[in-house]
Tab-separated table of C-alpha atoms and ligand atoms in Angstrom:
chain	number	residue	atom	x	y	z
A	318	GLU	CA	0.000	0.000	0.000
A	319	ALA	CA	2.798	2.423	0.885
A	320	LYS	CA	4.742	1.452	-2.214
A	321	GLY	CA	6.845	4.267	-3.662
A	322	ARG	CA	6.449	6.360	-0.517
A	323	GLY	CA	9.213	7.457	1.775
A	324	GLU	CA	9.492	7.483	5.554
A	325	GLY	CA	6.287	8.792	7.110
A	326	GLY	CA	4.258	8.104	3.972
A	327	TYR	CA	5.155	11.329	2.152
A	328	GLU	CA	5.867	11.127	-1.535
A	329	ARG	CA	9.167	12.525	-2.695
A	330	TYR	CA	8.815	15.351	-5.240
A	331	ARG	CA	8.885	14.283	-8.856
A	332	PRO	CA	8.181	16.374	-11.959
A	333	GLY	CA	4.547	16.068	-12.997
A	334	MET	CA	3.406	15.468	-9.444
A	335	GLU	CA	1.113	18.515	-9.379
A	336	ALA	CA	-0.838	17.226	-12.360
A	337	ARG	CA	-1.170	13.827	-10.774
A	338	GLY	CA	-2.120	15.525	-7.520
A	339	ALA	CA	-4.939	17.392	-9.245
A	340	GLU	CA	-6.143	14.202	-10.888
A	341	ARG	CA	-6.071	12.506	-7.480
A	342	SER	CA	-8.100	15.337	-5.871
A	343	ARG	CA	-10.731	14.980	-8.583
A	344	GLN	CA	-10.871	11.247	-7.938
A	345	VAL	CA	-11.211	11.739	-4.194
A	346	ALA	CA	-14.031	14.265	-4.726
A	347	ALA	CA	-15.797	11.824	-7.050
A	348	LEU	CA	-15.379	9.039	-4.498
A	349	ARG	CA	-16.851	11.236	-1.769
A	350	THR	CA	-19.871	11.814	-4.028
A	351	ALA	CA	-20.050	8.084	-4.692
A	352	LEU	CA	-20.325	7.413	-0.962
A	353	LEU	CA	-22.995	10.078	-0.484
A	354	GLU	CA	-25.005	9.073	-3.530
A	355	GLU	CA	-24.767	5.350	-2.911
A	356	GLN	CA	-22.833	4.497	-6.072
A	357	LEU	CA	-20.898	1.846	-4.157
A	358	VAL	CA	-22.031	-1.769	-4.341
A	359	VAL	CA	-20.940	-4.833	-2.422
A	360	PHE	CA	-20.331	-7.992	-4.446
A	361	PHE	CA	-19.961	-11.386	-2.793
A	362	GLN	CA	-17.635	-14.210	-3.774
A	363	PRO	CA	-18.542	-17.638	-2.370
A	364	VAL	CA	-16.155	-19.554	-0.125
A	365	VAL	CA	-16.687	-23.270	-0.689
A	366	THR	CA	-15.768	-26.638	0.799
A	367	LEU	CA	-13.041	-28.847	-0.651
A	368	PRO	CA	-14.050	-31.317	-1.881
A	369	GLY	CA	-17.647	-30.727	-2.934
A	370	GLY	CA	-17.850	-26.991	-3.508
A	371	ARG	CA	-20.631	-26.429	-0.986
A	372	ILE	CA	-21.018	-22.724	-0.128
A	373	THR	CA	-20.069	-21.958	3.490
A	374	GLY	CA	-20.014	-18.188	3.189
A	375	ALA	CA	-18.761	-15.333	1.048
A	376	GLU	CA	-16.247	-12.500	0.955
A	377	ALA	CA	-17.615	-8.976	0.543
A	378	LEU	CA	-15.752	-7.092	-2.222
A	379	VAL	CA	-16.542	-3.461	-2.900
A	380	ARG	CA	-17.341	-2.128	-6.388
A	381	TRP	CA	-18.032	1.379	-7.658
A	382	GLN	CA	-20.908	1.746	-10.098
A	383	HIS	CA	-19.360	4.815	-11.721
A	384	PRO	CA	-21.856	6.987	-13.639
A	385	GLU	CA	-19.507	7.302	-16.661
A	386	LYS	CA	-16.893	4.574	-16.331
A	387	GLY	CA	-19.174	1.655	-15.429
A	388	LEU	CA	-18.451	-0.944	-12.779
A	389	LEU	CA	-15.014	-0.372	-11.210
A	390	GLY	CA	-13.077	-2.845	-9.060
A	391	PRO	CA	-11.239	-1.793	-5.884
A	392	GLY	CA	-7.942	-1.622	-7.781
A	393	ALA	CA	-9.257	1.577	-9.389
A	394	PHE	CA	-10.040	3.461	-6.173
A	395	ILE	CA	-8.922	1.775	-2.918
A	396	ASP	CA	-5.504	3.486	-2.966
A	397	ALA	CA	-7.100	6.916	-3.315
A	398	ALA	CA	-9.536	6.027	-0.545
A	399	GLU	CA	-6.662	4.927	1.724
A	400	GLN	CA	-4.565	8.014	1.143
A	401	SER	CA	-7.426	10.471	1.547
A	402	GLY	CA	-8.820	8.781	4.650
A	403	LEU	CA	-12.128	8.114	2.848
A	404	ILE	CA	-11.428	4.424	3.435
A	405	VAL	CA	-12.782	4.879	6.963
A	406	PRO	CA	-16.362	5.888	6.013
A	407	LEU	CA	-16.170	3.628	2.930
A	408	GLY	CA	-15.125	0.678	5.100
A	409	THR	CA	-17.909	1.360	7.578
A	410	TRP	CA	-20.398	1.464	4.716
A	411	VAL	CA	-19.155	-1.899	3.352
A	412	LEU	CA	-19.224	-3.460	6.809
A	413	ARG	CA	-22.802	-2.348	7.428
A	414	ALA	CA	-24.024	-3.385	3.956
A	415	ALA	CA	-22.279	-6.766	4.162
A	416	THR	CA	-23.566	-7.645	7.641
A	417	ARG	CA	-27.099	-6.536	6.713
A	418	GLU	CA	-27.014	-8.820	3.669
A	419	ALA	CA	-25.406	-11.773	5.482
A	420	ALA	CA	-28.058	-11.620	8.204
A	421	THR	CA	-30.586	-12.738	5.520
A	422	TRP	CA	-28.556	-15.838	4.597
A	423	PRO	CA	-29.701	-19.180	5.953
A	424	GLY	CA	-27.965	-21.351	8.520
A	425	GLU	CA	-24.437	-20.660	9.564
A	426	LEU	CA	-23.212	-18.968	6.366
A	427	THR	CA	-20.425	-16.512	7.149
A	428	VAL	CA	-19.367	-13.198	5.626
A	429	SER	CA	-15.784	-11.910	5.376
A	430	VAL	CA	-15.069	-8.183	5.197
A	431	ASN	CA	-11.708	-6.624	4.267
A	432	VAL	CA	-10.474	-3.997	6.688
A	433	SER	CA	-7.632	-1.585	5.994
A	434	ALA	CA	-4.842	-0.455	8.335
A	435	ARG	CA	-6.366	2.958	8.715
A	436	GLN	CA	-9.747	1.599	9.803
A	437	LEU	CA	-8.195	-0.762	12.298
A	438	ARG	CA	-6.136	2.022	13.869
A	439	GLN	CA	-9.276	4.033	14.748
A	440	THR	CA	-9.962	3.711	18.463
A	441	GLY	CA	-13.696	3.555	17.733
A	442	PHE	CA	-13.430	0.641	15.301
A	443	PRO	CA	-14.639	-2.148	17.626
A	444	ALA	CA	-17.701	-0.006	18.441
A	445	VAL	CA	-18.387	0.421	14.702
A	446	VAL	CA	-18.292	-3.366	14.286
A	447	ALA	CA	-20.455	-3.931	17.369
A	448	SER	CA	-23.041	-1.478	16.039
A	449	ALA	CA	-23.080	-3.125	12.578
A	450	LEU	CA	-23.709	-6.491	14.252
A	451	ARG	CA	-26.411	-5.102	16.511
A	452	ASP	CA	-28.232	-3.245	13.724
A	453	SER	CA	-28.063	-6.160	11.275
A	454	GLY	CA	-28.791	-8.894	13.799
A	455	LEU	CA	-25.881	-10.955	12.444
A	456	PRO	CA	-24.316	-13.109	15.184
A	457	ALA	CA	-20.677	-12.089	15.759
A	458	HIS	CA	-19.276	-15.544	14.956
A	459	ARG	CA	-20.681	-15.280	11.412
A	460	LEU	CA	-18.502	-12.231	10.673
A	461	THR	CA	-14.840	-12.595	9.730
A	462	VAL	CA	-12.642	-9.510	9.512
A	463	GLU	CA	-9.845	-9.916	6.961
A	464	ILE	CA	-6.589	-8.083	7.563
A	465	THR	CA	-3.257	-8.275	5.797
A	466	GLU	CA	0.037	-8.975	7.514
A	467	SER	CA	1.157	-5.356	7.197
A	468	VAL	CA	-2.008	-4.280	9.031
A	469	ALA	CA	-1.553	-6.866	11.749
A	470	VAL	CA	1.918	-5.644	12.730
A	471	GLY	CA	0.484	-2.168	13.432
A	472	GLY	CA	0.858	-2.434	17.226
A	473	GLY	CA	-0.771	-0.026	19.713
A	474	ALA	CA	-4.422	0.705	18.961
A	475	THR	CA	-4.351	-1.960	16.240
A	476	SER	CA	-3.469	-4.807	18.626
A	477	GLU	CA	-5.995	-3.594	21.174
A	478	ASN	CA	-8.675	-3.421	18.486
A	479	LEU	CA	-7.891	-6.925	17.239
A	480	GLN	CA	-8.301	-8.227	20.779
A	481	ALA	CA	-11.525	-6.242	21.215
A	482	LEU	CA	-12.933	-7.763	17.997
A	483	ARG	CA	-11.979	-11.189	19.308
A	484	ASP	CA	-13.787	-10.402	22.561
A	485	LEU	CA	-16.916	-9.499	20.562
A	486	GLY	CA	-16.779	-12.993	19.063
A	487	VAL	CA	-15.785	-11.826	15.571
A	488	ARG	CA	-13.360	-14.079	13.681
A	489	LEU	CA	-10.087	-12.749	12.276
A	490	SER	CA	-8.382	-13.826	9.069
A	491	LEU	CA	-4.913	-13.082	7.707
A	492	ASP	CA	-5.400	-12.281	4.009
A	493	ASP	CA	-2.821	-12.750	1.219
A	494	PHE	CA	-0.924	-15.004	3.592
A	495	GLY	CA	2.746	-15.506	2.758
A	496	THR	CA	3.227	-12.256	0.850
A	497	GLY	CA	4.086	-10.188	3.954
A	498	ALA	CA	7.396	-9.916	5.736
A	499	SER	CA	6.688	-11.251	9.200
A	500	THR	CA	4.507	-14.279	8.662
A	501	LEU	CA	5.887	-16.606	11.327
A	502	SER	CA	6.365	-14.267	14.272
A	503	LEU	CA	2.983	-12.754	13.490
A	504	LEU	CA	1.203	-16.088	13.878
A	505	ALA	CA	2.651	-16.398	17.361
A	506	THR	CA	1.408	-12.971	18.463
A	507	CYS	CA	-1.673	-12.070	16.417
A	508	PRO	CA	-4.930	-13.682	17.601
A	509	VAL	CA	-6.253	-14.861	14.199
A	510	ASP	CA	-8.608	-17.754	13.441
A	511	GLN	CA	-7.960	-18.226	9.742
A	512	ILE	CA	-5.277	-17.691	7.107
A	513	LYS	CA	-5.861	-17.258	3.386
A	514	LEU	CA	-3.140	-18.717	1.211
A	515	ASP	CA	-2.280	-16.048	-1.323
A	516	ARG	CA	-3.196	-16.787	-4.922
A	517	SER	CA	0.487	-16.627	-5.941
A	518	PHE	CA	1.190	-19.814	-3.921
A	519	VAL	CA	-1.639	-21.897	-5.379
A	520	PRO	CA	0.014	-24.820	-7.191
A	521	ASP	CA	-0.187	-24.475	-10.950
A	522	GLY	CA	1.730	-27.429	-12.288
A	523	GLY	CA	4.843	-26.341	-10.388
A	524	SER	CA	5.934	-26.671	-6.781
A	525	GLU	CA	3.393	-27.295	-4.036
A	526	ALA	CA	5.911	-26.776	-1.241
A	527	ILE	CA	4.552	-23.431	-0.024
A	528	ALA	CA	0.886	-24.421	-0.215
A	529	ASP	CA	1.772	-27.554	1.744
A	530	ALA	CA	3.902	-25.731	4.317
A	531	VAL	CA	1.235	-23.074	4.916
A	532	LEU	CA	-1.376	-25.767	5.565
A	533	GLN	CA	0.912	-27.549	8.048
A	534	MET	CA	1.557	-24.212	9.747
A	535	ALA	CA	-2.169	-23.481	9.969
A	536	ARG	CA	-2.713	-26.898	11.539
A	537	ALA	CA	0.114	-26.390	14.027
A	538	PHE	CA	-1.499	-23.125	15.172
A	539	GLY	CA	-5.031	-24.538	15.106
A	540	LEU	CA	-6.166	-22.161	12.320
A	541	GLN	CA	-8.480	-22.703	9.372
A	542	ALA	CA	-6.733	-22.481	5.981
A	543	VAL	CA	-8.495	-21.077	2.909
A	544	ALA	CA	-6.937	-21.246	-0.555
A	545	GLU	CA	-7.620	-18.128	-2.640
A	546	GLY	CA	-7.702	-17.634	-6.392
A	547	ILE	CA	-8.529	-21.181	-7.541
A	548	GLU	CA	-9.041	-20.934	-11.298
A	549	THR	CA	-8.952	-24.551	-12.492
A	550	ALA	CA	-10.303	-27.982	-11.568
A	551	GLU	CA	-6.706	-29.244	-11.404
A	552	GLN	CA	-5.806	-26.661	-8.777
A	553	ALA	CA	-8.885	-27.561	-6.735
A	554	GLU	CA	-7.912	-31.209	-6.945
A	555	ARG	CA	-4.298	-30.639	-5.924
A	556	LEU	CA	-5.316	-28.494	-2.936
A	557	THR	CA	-7.854	-31.111	-1.878
A	558	GLU	CA	-5.125	-33.756	-1.993
A	559	LEU	CA	-2.894	-31.537	0.126
A	560	GLY	CA	-5.717	-31.352	2.660
A	561	TYR	CA	-7.228	-27.896	2.139
A	562	GLU	CA	-10.894	-27.840	3.210
A	563	ARG	CA	-11.891	-24.337	2.078
A	564	ALA	CA	-11.366	-22.474	-1.184
A	565	GLN	CA	-12.393	-19.417	-3.140
A	566	GLY	CA	-11.805	-18.624	-6.798
A	567	PHE	CA	-13.136	-18.083	-10.297
A	568	HIS	CA	-13.266	-21.871	-10.797
A	569	PHE	CA	-16.126	-22.034	-8.296
A	570	ALA	CA	-17.677	-18.598	-8.653
A	571	ARG	CA	-16.789	-15.013	-9.425
A	572	PRO	CA	-17.731	-12.168	-7.126
A	573	MET	CA	-21.437	-11.527	-7.802
A	574	PRO	CA	-24.264	-9.186	-6.811
A	575	ALA	CA	-26.021	-9.990	-3.535
A	576	ALA	CA	-29.178	-11.178	-5.301
A	577	ASP	CA	-27.209	-13.739	-7.351
A	578	LEU	CA	-25.544	-15.124	-4.250
A	579	ARG	CA	-28.938	-15.435	-2.585
A	580	SER	CA	-30.187	-17.553	-5.524
A	581	ALA	CA	-27.066	-19.711	-5.484
A	582	VAL	CA	-27.478	-20.310	-1.764
A	583	ALA	CA	-31.204	-21.034	-2.136
A	584	LEU	CA	-30.449	-23.579	-4.895
A	585	GLY	CA	-27.878	-25.244	-2.659
A	586	GLU	CA	-30.360	-25.339	0.221
A	587	ALA	CA	-33.169	-26.764	-1.906
A	588	GLY	CA	-31.197	-29.378	-3.791
A	589	GLY	CA	-28.283	-29.992	-1.454
A	590	ARG	CA	-26.507	-29.135	-4.669
A	591	GLU	CA	-22.758	-29.521	-4.843
A	592	LEU	CA	-20.677	-27.311	-7.075
A	593	GLU	CA	-18.781	-29.974	-8.986
A	594	GLN	CA	-19.205	-27.550	-11.851
A	595	PRO	CA	-18.579	-23.853	-11.455
A	596	LEU	CA	-21.569	-21.604	-10.829
A	597	VAL	CA	-23.029	-19.839	-13.853
A	598	GLY	CA	-20.465	-17.406	-15.254
A	599	HIS	CA	-20.968	-14.079	-13.583
A	600	GLN	CA	-19.181	-11.205	-15.171
A	601	GLY	CA	-18.407	-9.522	-11.854
A	602	ARG	CA	-14.805	-8.393	-11.736
B	1022	C2E	P1	-8.537	-9.731	-1.500
B	1022	C2E	O1	-9.183	-9.412	-0.212
B	1022	C2E	O2	-7.361	-10.618	-1.480
B	1022	C2E	O3	-9.715	-10.315	-2.402
B	1022	C2E	C1	-9.550	-11.301	-3.384
B	1022	C2E	C2	-9.393	-10.700	-4.754
B	1022	C2E	O4	-9.062	-11.732	-5.686
B	1022	C2E	C3	-10.685	-10.067	-5.288
B	1022	C2E	O5	-10.299	-8.991	-6.150
B	1022	C2E	C4	-11.267	-11.208	-6.130
B	1022	C2E	O6	-12.142	-10.767	-7.144
B	1022	C2E	C5	-10.013	-11.785	-6.720
B	1022	C2E	N1	-10.166	-13.198	-7.093
B	1022	C2E	C6	-10.974	-14.123	-6.538
B	1022	C2E	N2	-10.839	-15.325	-7.146
B	1022	C2E	C7	-9.915	-15.157	-8.110
B	1022	C2E	C8	-9.345	-16.045	-9.107
B	1022	C2E	O7	-9.649	-17.240	-9.205
B	1022	C2E	N3	-8.399	-15.499	-9.940
B	1022	C2E	C9	-8.036	-14.189	-9.868
B	1022	C2E	N4	-7.142	-13.747	-10.751
B	1022	C2E	N5	-8.558	-13.321	-8.939
B	1022	C2E	C10	-9.474	-13.814	-8.075
B	1022	C2E	P2	-10.989	-7.569	-6.066
B	1022	C2E	O8	-12.456	-7.696	-5.788
B	1022	C2E	O9	-10.541	-6.803	-7.258
B	1022	C2E	O10	-10.346	-6.944	-4.760
B	1022	C2E	C11	-8.971	-6.667	-4.716
B	1022	C2E	C12	-8.559	-6.270	-3.329
B	1022	C2E	O11	-9.177	-5.042	-2.948
B	1022	C2E	C13	-8.979	-7.270	-2.255
B	1022	C2E	O12	-8.093	-8.360	-2.241
B	1022	C2E	C14	-8.891	-6.403	-1.025
B	1022	C2E	O13	-7.557	-6.313	-0.573
B	1022	C2E	C15	-9.316	-5.044	-1.554
B	1022	C2E	N6	-10.728	-4.810	-1.197
B	1022	C2E	C16	-11.874	-5.239	-1.787
B	1022	C2E	N7	-12.972	-4.792	-1.140
B	1022	C2E	C17	-12.507	-4.070	-0.090
B	1022	C2E	C18	-13.148	-3.340	0.981
B	1022	C2E	O14	-14.385	-3.301	1.127
B	1022	C2E	N8	-12.326	-2.696	1.877
B	1022	C2E	C19	-10.956	-2.733	1.773
B	1022	C2E	N9	-10.213	-2.106	2.685
B	1022	C2E	N10	-10.339	-3.422	0.797
B	1022	C2E	C20	-11.089	-4.075	-0.129
B	1023	MG	MG1	-9.760	-10.464	1.338
B	1024	MG	MG1	-6.408	-12.055	-0.597
B	1025	MG	MG1	-5.344	-8.737	-1.850
């Protein structure tokens, strides 16, 4: 996130920066409008069992239904939101929308919400989560907060907030696991329940050593392991053989609008249907 930034997060001067700065201000203003005018949408990507592909929950992924540019993925605006601080109200909005939606899902289906460093540093963050749970009626154990390793090493208010979320009964997940710098020591100190094997370590014909090692590590720490970014049946098969029990990826289903997930879940409920085949091809990005 802080790529290309110096100590303290300030960008060093480079020619052309003013123009980019102006462009960035326009984007931030547009994003503020998007929040106010409800142009943001939450998509949901199913998390499924290995083997079998039964839906156990979904990850909430924000989208921007831009009036001119169409549907934008987070890659197009999350950085601007982070740097401007808009990520805090944006994150609260996603959290509230996602918990409200998940409260309508049957059984024990869970929802995962991505939380940024800046959100987690806010002293009021646990209260924001508690209020989202209260207002939606979603039981705390059906919410997972996803953080990245760089967020988890934040210390201070961050560590206290992680513990406070734990105390609420919310589950914690380490996202993009293996791509950070402090993986091992972090597992010993950070109170997480789940790790998500980063997509870059999913076996694709080559070595399975990292995927295997991460699973053994998860087991040693008593954590659930989820494999992210599964695109092919072969990958699903290899991960199943390694012993992974949860997965997420285009092979099973793309991120989709809430209504589509509701239908997929209802189908599964009615028919006890297993996703041997991927769900119908949603064009969500
Ligand atoms: P993430 O949390 O690691 O989410 C997984 C990303 O991988 C999603 O991208 C998803 O669409 C994509 N993905 C899932 N399966 C596959 C696959 O099989 N192949 C490939 N190539 N990609 C797959 P998306 O939705 O573009 O989100 C990107 C990142 O933006 C997320 O990564 C997360 O870090 C961030 N993000 C998304 N929504 C939010 C949010 O509400 N708040 C914050 N703070 N960050 C968010
Ligand atoms: Mg995530
Ligand atoms: Mg990830
Ligand atoms: Mg990511």
